[in-house]
CSV table of C-alpha atoms and ligand atoms in Angstrom, one decimal:
chain,number,residue,atom,x,y,z
K,1,UNK,CA,0.0,0.1,0.1
K,2,UNK,CA,1.4,3.4,-1.0
K,3,UNK,CA,1.4,5.4,2.3
K,4,UNK,CA,0.6,8.7,0.6
K,5,UNK,CA,-2.4,7.3,-0.8
K,6,UNK,CA,-5.8,8.2,1.0
K,7,UNK,CA,-7.6,4.6,1.2
K,8,UNK,CA,-11.3,4.9,-0.5
K,9,UNK,CA,-12.4,3.8,2.6
K,10,UNK,CA,-11.1,6.6,5.0
K,11,UNK,CA,-14.4,8.6,6.1
K,12,UNK,CA,-14.1,12.7,5.8
K,13,UNK,CA,-13.7,14.0,9.4
K,14,UNK,CA,-16.3,16.4,9.9
K,15,UNK,CA,-17.4,15.8,13.7
K,16,UNK,CA,-15.7,16.0,17.0
K,17,UNK,CA,-16.0,12.2,17.3
K,18,UNK,CA,-14.3,11.1,14.0
K,19,UNK,CA,-11.7,13.8,14.9
K,20,UNK,CA,-11.2,12.3,18.3
K,21,UNK,CA,-11.1,8.6,16.7
K,22,UNK,CA,-8.3,10.3,14.3
K,23,UNK,CA,-6.3,12.0,17.2
K,24,UNK,CA,-6.2,8.5,19.5
K,25,UNK,CA,-5.2,6.8,16.6
K,26,UNK,CA,-2.7,9.2,15.4
K,27,UNK,CA,-1.3,9.8,19.3
K,28,UNK,CA,-0.6,6.0,19.0
K,29,UNK,CA,0.9,6.2,15.7
K,30,UNK,CA,3.6,8.9,16.4
K,31,UNK,CA,4.2,7.1,19.7
K,32,UNK,CA,5.2,4.1,18.3
K,33,UNK,CA,7.2,5.7,15.3
K,34,UNK,CA,9.3,8.0,17.4
K,35,UNK,CA,9.5,5.9,20.8
K,36,UNK,CA,12.0,8.0,22.7
K,37,UNK,CA,13.4,10.2,20.6
K,38,UNK,CA,13.4,14.1,20.1
K,39,UNK,CA,11.1,15.6,16.9
K,40,UNK,CA,11.5,18.9,15.2
K,41,UNK,CA,8.7,20.7,14.0
K,42,UNK,CA,9.2,24.5,12.5
K,43,UNK,CA,5.9,26.1,13.9
K,44,UNK,CA,4.6,28.9,11.6
K,45,UNK,CA,1.5,29.4,13.4
K,46,UNK,CA,-0.4,28.6,10.5
K,47,UNK,CA,-3.5,25.9,10.5
K,48,UNK,CA,-1.7,22.8,9.4
K,49,UNK,CA,1.9,23.5,11.8
K,50,UNK,CA,-0.3,24.2,14.5
K,51,UNK,CA,-2.4,21.1,14.5
K,52,UNK,CA,0.4,19.1,13.9
K,53,UNK,CA,2.0,20.9,17.1
K,54,UNK,CA,-0.7,20.0,19.0
K,55,UNK,CA,-1.0,16.2,18.0
K,56,UNK,CA,2.7,16.0,18.7
K,57,UNK,CA,2.3,17.6,22.3
K,58,UNK,CA,-0.6,15.1,22.9
K,59,UNK,CA,1.3,12.2,21.7
K,60,UNK,CA,5.0,12.9,23.2
K,61,UNK,CA,5.1,16.2,25.2
K,62,UNK,CA,8.4,17.8,25.7
K,63,UNK,CA,10.0,15.2,23.2
K,64,UNK,CA,8.8,17.8,20.5
K,65,UNK,CA,11.1,20.8,20.0
K,66,UNK,CA,9.1,23.6,18.0
K,67,UNK,CA,10.9,26.4,16.5
K,68,UNK,CA,9.1,29.4,15.6
K,69,UNK,CA,11.0,31.9,13.3
K,70,UNK,CA,9.8,35.4,13.3
K,71,UNK,CA,10.8,36.8,9.8
K,72,UNK,CA,9.1,39.9,10.3
K,73,UNK,CA,6.4,39.2,7.7
K,74,UNK,CA,3.7,38.0,9.8
K,75,UNK,CA,0.5,39.5,10.9
K,76,UNK,CA,0.2,41.8,14.0
K,77,UNK,CA,-0.1,39.4,17.2
K,78,UNK,CA,1.0,36.3,15.3
K,79,UNK,CA,4.2,35.6,17.1
K,80,UNK,CA,2.8,36.6,20.5
K,81,UNK,CA,-0.3,34.0,19.8
K,82,UNK,CA,2.1,31.1,19.0
K,83,UNK,CA,4.2,31.6,22.4
K,84,UNK,CA,0.9,32.2,24.4
K,85,UNK,CA,-0.8,29.0,23.2
K,86,UNK,CA,2.1,26.6,22.6
K,87,UNK,CA,4.7,27.7,25.4
K,88,UNK,CA,2.2,29.2,28.1
K,89,UNK,CA,-1.1,27.1,27.8
K,90,UNK,CA,0.1,23.9,26.1
K,91,UNK,CA,3.7,23.9,27.9
K,92,UNK,CA,5.3,23.1,24.6
K,93,UNK,CA,9.3,23.2,24.1
K,94,UNK,CA,9.4,26.3,22.1
K,95,UNK,CA,12.5,28.2,20.7
K,96,UNK,CA,11.4,31.4,19.7
K,97,UNK,CA,13.7,33.0,16.8
K,98,UNK,CA,13.6,36.7,16.3
K,99,UNK,CA,15.0,36.9,12.7
K,100,UNK,CA,13.4,40.4,12.0
K,101,UNK,CA,16.8,42.2,11.1
K,102,UNK,CA,18.1,39.5,9.4
K,103,UNK,CA,15.2,39.1,7.0
K,104,UNK,CA,14.8,42.7,6.4
K,105,UNK,CA,18.4,43.3,5.7
K,106,UNK,CA,18.5,40.5,3.2
K,107,UNK,CA,15.5,41.7,1.3
K,108,UNK,CA,16.5,45.5,1.4
K,109,UNK,CA,16.4,47.2,-1.9
K,110,UNK,CA,15.0,43.9,-3.7
K,111,UNK,CA,12.3,44.9,-5.9
K,112,UNK,CA,11.8,41.5,-8.2
K,113,UNK,CA,8.9,39.9,-6.6
K,114,UNK,CA,10.5,36.3,-7.4
K,115,UNK,CA,13.6,37.0,-6.1
K,116,UNK,CA,12.2,38.4,-2.8
K,117,UNK,CA,10.3,35.3,-2.4
K,118,UNK,CA,13.3,33.0,-3.2
K,119,UNK,CA,15.5,34.9,-0.4
K,120,UNK,CA,12.9,34.4,2.1
K,121,UNK,CA,12.6,31.0,1.4
K,122,UNK,CA,16.2,30.4,1.6
K,123,UNK,CA,16.7,32.3,4.6
K,124,UNK,CA,14.1,30.6,6.1
K,125,UNK,CA,15.6,27.3,5.8
K,126,UNK,CA,19.4,28.8,6.9
K,127,UNK,CA,17.8,30.3,10.1
K,128,UNK,CA,16.2,26.6,10.5
K,129,UNK,CA,19.1,24.9,10.0
K,130,UNK,CA,21.0,27.0,12.4
K,131,UNK,CA,18.7,26.5,14.9
K,132,UNK,CA,18.6,22.7,14.5
K,133,UNK,CA,22.2,22.3,14.3
K,134,UNK,CA,22.5,23.6,17.7
K,135,UNK,CA,20.1,20.9,19.0
K,136,UNK,CA,21.6,17.1,19.8
K,137,UNK,CA,20.1,14.0,19.1
K,138,UNK,CA,17.1,14.9,16.8
K,139,UNK,CA,16.2,12.1,14.2
K,140,UNK,CA,12.5,13.1,13.4
K,141,UNK,CA,11.5,16.0,11.5
K,142,UNK,CA,7.4,17.0,11.9
K,143,UNK,CA,6.0,18.5,8.8
K,144,UNK,CA,2.4,20.2,8.4
K,145,UNK,CA,2.0,18.4,4.9
K,146,UNK,CA,-1.6,18.0,4.0
K,147,UNK,CA,-3.4,16.0,1.1
K,148,UNK,CA,-3.5,18.7,-1.2
K,149,UNK,CA,-0.1,19.1,-0.8
K,150,UNK,CA,0.8,15.3,-1.9
K,151,UNK,CA,-2.0,15.7,-4.8
K,152,UNK,CA,-0.3,19.0,-6.2
K,153,UNK,CA,3.4,17.8,-6.0
K,154,UNK,CA,2.6,14.9,-8.1
K,155,UNK,CA,0.8,16.8,-10.6
K,156,UNK,CA,3.9,18.7,-10.8
K,157,UNK,CA,1.9,22.2,-9.5
K,158,UNK,CA,3.6,23.0,-6.4
K,159,UNK,CA,6.9,21.5,-5.0
K,160,UNK,CA,6.7,23.0,-1.2
K,161,UNK,CA,7.0,26.4,-2.3
K,162,UNK,CA,6.2,27.8,0.9
K,163,UNK,CA,8.3,29.2,3.5
K,164,UNK,CA,8.7,26.0,5.7
K,165,UNK,CA,9.1,23.8,2.7
K,166,UNK,CA,12.6,22.2,4.2
K,167,UNK,CA,14.9,20.6,2.2
K,168,UNK,CA,15.1,16.7,2.2
K,169,UNK,CA,18.8,16.5,2.8
K,170,UNK,CA,18.2,17.5,6.5
K,171,UNK,CA,18.5,13.8,7.0
K,172,UNK,CA,15.7,13.3,9.6
K,173,UNK,CA,12.9,10.8,9.5
K,174,UNK,CA,9.6,12.7,8.5
K,175,UNK,CA,6.7,12.5,11.0
K,176,UNK,CA,3.5,13.9,8.8
K,177,UNK,CA,0.4,13.0,11.0
K,178,UNK,CA,-2.2,14.9,8.7
K,179,UNK,CA,-0.8,14.2,5.5
K,180,UNK,CA,-3.8,12.4,4.3
K,181,UNK,CA,-6.3,15.2,5.4
K,182,UNK,CA,-7.8,17.8,3.7
K,183,UNK,CA,-7.8,21.3,4.8
K,184,UNK,CA,-11.5,21.3,6.6
K,185,UNK,CA,-10.7,18.1,8.6
K,186,UNK,CA,-7.4,19.6,9.7
K,187,UNK,CA,-9.7,22.3,11.2
K,188,UNK,CA,-11.9,19.7,12.6
K,189,UNK,CA,-9.1,18.0,14.1
K,190,UNK,CA,-7.6,21.3,15.4
K,191,UNK,CA,-10.6,22.4,17.0
K,192,UNK,CA,-10.9,18.8,18.8
K,193,UNK,CA,-7.3,19.4,20.1
K,194,UNK,CA,-8.3,22.9,21.8
K,195,UNK,CA,-6.6,25.3,19.5
K,196,UNK,CA,-8.3,28.8,19.5
K,197,UNK,CA,-10.7,29.4,16.6
K,198,UNK,CA,-9.0,32.2,15.2
K,199,UNK,CA,-6.0,29.7,14.8
K,200,UNK,CA,-7.8,27.4,13.5
K,201,UNK,CA,-10.3,29.1,11.1
K,202,UNK,CA,-7.5,31.5,9.7
K,203,UNK,CA,-8.0,32.8,6.4
K,204,UNK,CA,-5.1,31.7,3.6
K,205,UNK,CA,-1.7,33.3,4.4
K,206,UNK,CA,1.3,33.1,1.9
K,207,UNK,CA,4.3,31.8,3.3
K,208,UNK,CA,6.5,35.1,2.5
K,209,UNK,CA,3.5,36.8,4.3
K,210,UNK,CA,3.4,40.7,4.5
K,211,UNK,CA,6.3,40.6,2.2
K,212,UNK,CA,4.3,40.2,-0.8
K,213,UNK,CA,1.8,43.0,0.1
K,214,UNK,CA,4.9,45.5,0.5
K,215,UNK,CA,5.2,45.5,-3.3
K,216,UNK,CA,8.7,46.7,-4.8
K,217,UNK,CA,11.8,47.0,-2.2
K,218,UNK,CA,10.7,46.6,1.5
K,219,UNK,CA,11.4,49.3,4.0
K,220,UNK,CA,10.7,48.8,7.6
K,221,UNK,CA,8.0,51.7,7.9
K,222,UNK,CA,6.0,50.7,4.6
K,223,UNK,CA,5.8,47.3,6.1
K,224,UNK,CA,4.5,48.6,9.3
K,225,UNK,CA,1.9,50.2,7.4
K,226,UNK,CA,0.9,46.9,5.7
K,227,UNK,CA,0.9,44.9,9.2
K,228,UNK,CA,-1.1,48.2,11.0
K,229,UNK,CA,-3.8,48.6,8.0
K,230,UNK,CA,-4.3,44.6,7.9
K,231,UNK,CA,-4.7,44.4,11.6
K,232,UNK,CA,-7.6,47.2,11.5
K,233,UNK,CA,-9.5,45.6,8.4
K,234,UNK,CA,-9.3,42.0,10.3
K,235,UNK,CA,-10.8,43.7,13.6
K,236,UNK,CA,-13.6,45.6,11.5
K,237,UNK,CA,-14.5,42.3,9.6
K,238,UNK,CA,-14.7,40.5,12.6
K,239,UNK,CA,-16.8,43.2,14.6
K,240,UNK,CA,-19.0,43.4,11.2
K,241,UNK,CA,-19.7,39.8,10.9
K,242,UNK,CA,-17.4,39.1,7.7
K,243,UNK,CA,-14.9,37.0,9.2
K,244,UNK,CA,-15.6,33.6,8.2
K,245,UNK,CA,-17.8,34.8,5.3
K,246,UNK,CA,-15.3,36.4,3.3
K,247,UNK,CA,-12.6,34.1,1.8
K,248,UNK,CA,-9.7,36.2,2.0
K,249,UNK,CA,-9.1,39.8,3.0
K,250,UNK,CA,-5.9,41.9,3.6
K,251,UNK,CA,-4.5,45.4,2.9
K,252,UNK,CA,-1.4,46.3,0.6
K,253,UNK,CA,0.9,49.4,0.6
K,254,UNK,CA,2.1,50.3,-2.9
K,255,UNK,CA,5.5,52.0,-3.3
K,256,UNK,CA,4.3,55.5,-4.1
K,257,UNK,CA,3.0,58.6,-2.3
K,258,UNK,CA,0.3,61.3,-3.3
K,259,UNK,CA,-0.8,64.6,-1.7
K,260,UNK,CA,-3.4,65.1,1.1
K,261,UNK,CA,-4.1,67.2,3.8
K,262,UNK,CA,-3.7,66.2,7.6
K,263,UNK,CA,-3.8,68.5,10.6
K,264,UNK,CA,-4.6,71.2,8.0
K,265,UNK,CA,-1.0,70.7,6.6
K,266,UNK,CA,0.1,69.2,3.3
K,267,UNK,CA,1.0,65.6,3.5
K,268,UNK,CA,2.9,63.3,1.1
K,269,UNK,CA,2.0,59.6,1.9
K,270,UNK,CA,1.4,56.2,0.9
K,271,UNK,CA,-2.3,54.6,-0.1
K,272,UNK,CA,-3.4,51.5,1.6
K,273,UNK,CA,-5.3,49.4,-0.8
K,274,UNK,CA,-8.0,46.9,0.6
K,275,UNK,CA,-8.5,43.5,-1.1
K,276,UNK,CA,-11.3,41.2,-0.1
K,277,UNK,CA,-12.4,38.4,-2.1
K,278,UNK,CA,-14.1,35.1,-2.7
K,279,UNK,CA,-13.2,32.0,-4.3
K,280,UNK,CA,-13.5,27.9,-3.8
K,281,UNK,CA,-9.7,27.1,-5.4
K,282,UNK,CA,-8.0,30.5,-5.6
K,283,UNK,CA,-7.8,29.6,-9.1
K,284,UNK,CA,-10.5,32.2,-9.8
K,285,UNK,CA,-12.1,34.8,-7.4
K,286,UNK,CA,-14.8,37.5,-7.3
K,287,UNK,CA,-14.7,40.6,-5.1
K,288,UNK,CA,-16.8,41.1,-1.9
K,289,UNK,CA,-19.4,43.4,-1.9
K,290,UNK,CA,-18.2,45.0,1.1
K,291,UNK,CA,-21.2,47.4,2.6
K,292,UNK,CA,-19.9,51.0,1.6
K,293,UNK,CA,-20.7,52.7,5.3
K,294,UNK,CA,-18.1,49.9,6.6
K,295,UNK,CA,-15.4,50.9,3.8
K,296,UNK,CA,-15.9,54.7,5.2
K,297,UNK,CA,-15.5,53.6,8.5
K,298,UNK,CA,-12.3,51.5,8.2
K,299,UNK,CA,-11.1,54.5,5.8
K,300,UNK,CA,-11.5,56.7,8.7
K,301,UNK,CA,-9.6,54.4,11.2
K,302,UNK,CA,-6.7,53.8,8.6
K,303,UNK,CA,-6.1,57.2,7.8
K,304,UNK,CA,-6.2,58.2,11.4
K,305,UNK,CA,-4.5,55.7,12.9
K,306,UNK,CA,-1.8,54.2,10.4
K,307,UNK,CA,1.3,56.0,10.3
K,308,UNK,CA,2.3,57.4,6.7
K,309,UNK,CA,-0.9,57.0,5.3
K,310,UNK,CA,-3.3,59.7,3.8
K,311,UNK,CA,-5.7,57.5,1.4
K,312,UNK,CA,-7.6,54.6,1.1
K,313,UNK,CA,-8.3,52.5,-1.9
K,314,UNK,CA,-10.6,49.6,-2.8
K,315,UNK,CA,-9.7,47.1,-5.5
K,316,UNK,CA,-12.4,45.9,-7.8
K,317,UNK,CA,-10.6,43.3,-9.9
K,318,UNK,CA,-11.6,39.7,-10.0
K,319,UNK,CA,-8.9,37.0,-10.7
K,320,UNK,CA,-8.6,37.2,-13.5
K,321,UNK,CA,-7.2,39.6,-14.8
K,322,UNK,CA,-5.7,40.4,-11.3
K,323,UNK,CA,-4.3,37.6,-9.2
K,324,UNK,CA,-5.3,37.5,-5.7
K,325,UNK,CA,-2.2,39.0,-4.2
K,326,UNK,CA,0.1,41.6,-5.7
K,327,UNK,CA,3.3,39.8,-6.0
X,1,XMP,P1,-2.7,34.3,-6.3
X,1,XMP,O1,-2.1,35.7,-6.0
X,1,XMP,O2,-2.0,33.5,-7.3
X,1,XMP,O3,-3.0,33.6,-4.8
X,1,XMP,O4,-3.9,34.5,-6.9
X,1,XMP,C1,-3.9,32.5,-5.0
X,1,XMP,C2,-4.0,31.9,-3.4
X,1,XMP,O5,-2.5,31.3,-3.2
X,1,XMP,C3,-2.0,32.2,-2.1
X,1,XMP,N1,-0.7,32.5,-2.2
X,1,XMP,C4,0.4,31.8,-1.3
X,1,XMP,N2,0.2,31.1,-0.7
X,1,XMP,N3,2.7,31.1,-0.6
X,1,XMP,C5,1.6,30.2,-0.2
X,1,XMP,O6,1.4,29.6,1.0
X,1,XMP,C6,2.8,31.4,-1.5
X,1,XMP,O7,3.9,32.2,-2.2
X,1,XMP,C7,1.7,32.5,-2.0
X,1,XMP,N4,1.2,33.2,-2.8
X,1,XMP,C8,0.1,33.3,-3.1
X,1,XMP,C9,-2.8,33.8,-1.7
X,1,XMP,O8,-2.6,34.2,-0.5
X,1,XMP,C10,-4.2,33.2,-2.3
X,1,XMP,O9,-5.0,32.6,-1.3
C-alpha cells in the first residue's frame, strides 16, 4: 500500500467524534514511530503546523521541539499568539527565533517579486538549519503536509514552495500525521485539540507573508503600515460579521506617495489598498461587496491610525485579470 494515498474507505472527518478517533489513532502511531526520540517542528502558527504541533504535544509532550521563526512578515499579534498558545498554555518546548532584522536586511532594496520570495525561502531554511544544528539527538522532523500538498506535488503544480518547505537533505525521518487530510478536516481536528478558533479558522496566508503585500523594495516603515492596516481591517471584518464569510481579505501598501491634507497641512504619504475576495479554489476569485458605510469607517480608522498613510483605495478587480496577491 502506498502510504501517500488516501484509502477510499477513509471517512471524511466532519465531527468532533471522528476527530477524536483520528487523534487517538495518530497519538498511538506517533508514539510507535518516535519512541523516546526527539522531534523537530517548524511552527509557523498557520493551521497545518499548529495542528501538527498540538497532536505531537499530546503524543510525546516535551520530546517535541518547536521552532518558531519570526521573519518579520507575520501579521500583528501572530508571534505573540504562538508563544501564548504553545509555550504558556500547552507547555510546549518552544524555541522562538527573532530573525526580523536578518530578513529585512536580506530583502533591503530587492524589487523583483520572485527574487524576494526566493531570498525569504532560502533565509528561512538557513535560520532553521542553524537552530536545529544547535540541538543534539534529533532524528525526526515533523511537517504539516496535508493531502492537497501531496496531490499538487504529484501533478507538478507545487513543490513545497512555501516558507517552511524544508530540504530533504536534513537527513531526518519525517513525521507527517495530517498528510492524508484535507484542509477542512485539519480544522476539525485542530478544534478538537483545543486550538483557538482564530488559529484553526484563519484565512489563507502566503508563506512569505506580508512581504508580498509590500510591493517593490520593502522598508520597515511601509511594512509597518501594511501590518497595522491589516490589523484594522481584520478587526473591523470580525466586528461586522464578515470574518468567516469572506474567503480572504488584506491590505497592500504600494510604493508610491500622493498628496493629501493632515492637520491642515500638506501631507505626502502612501495609500492603503483593501482587497477582499471570495473563491472556492483560489484559481478564480470574485470581489466581496463590502458595505460602503463599513468601507468609509475603515478608511477613517486607517487614515487616522496608521502612520504614513493619507488615502485608502478598494480593489474592484476579480481574478482574472488580477491575481489575489499583488506579487
Ligand atoms: P494568487 O495571488 O496566485 O494567490 O491569486 C492564490 C492564493 O494563494 C496564496 N498565495 C500563496 N500561498 N505561498 C503560499 O502559501 C505563496 O507564495 C503564495 N502566493 C499566493 C494567496 O494568498 C491566495 O490565497
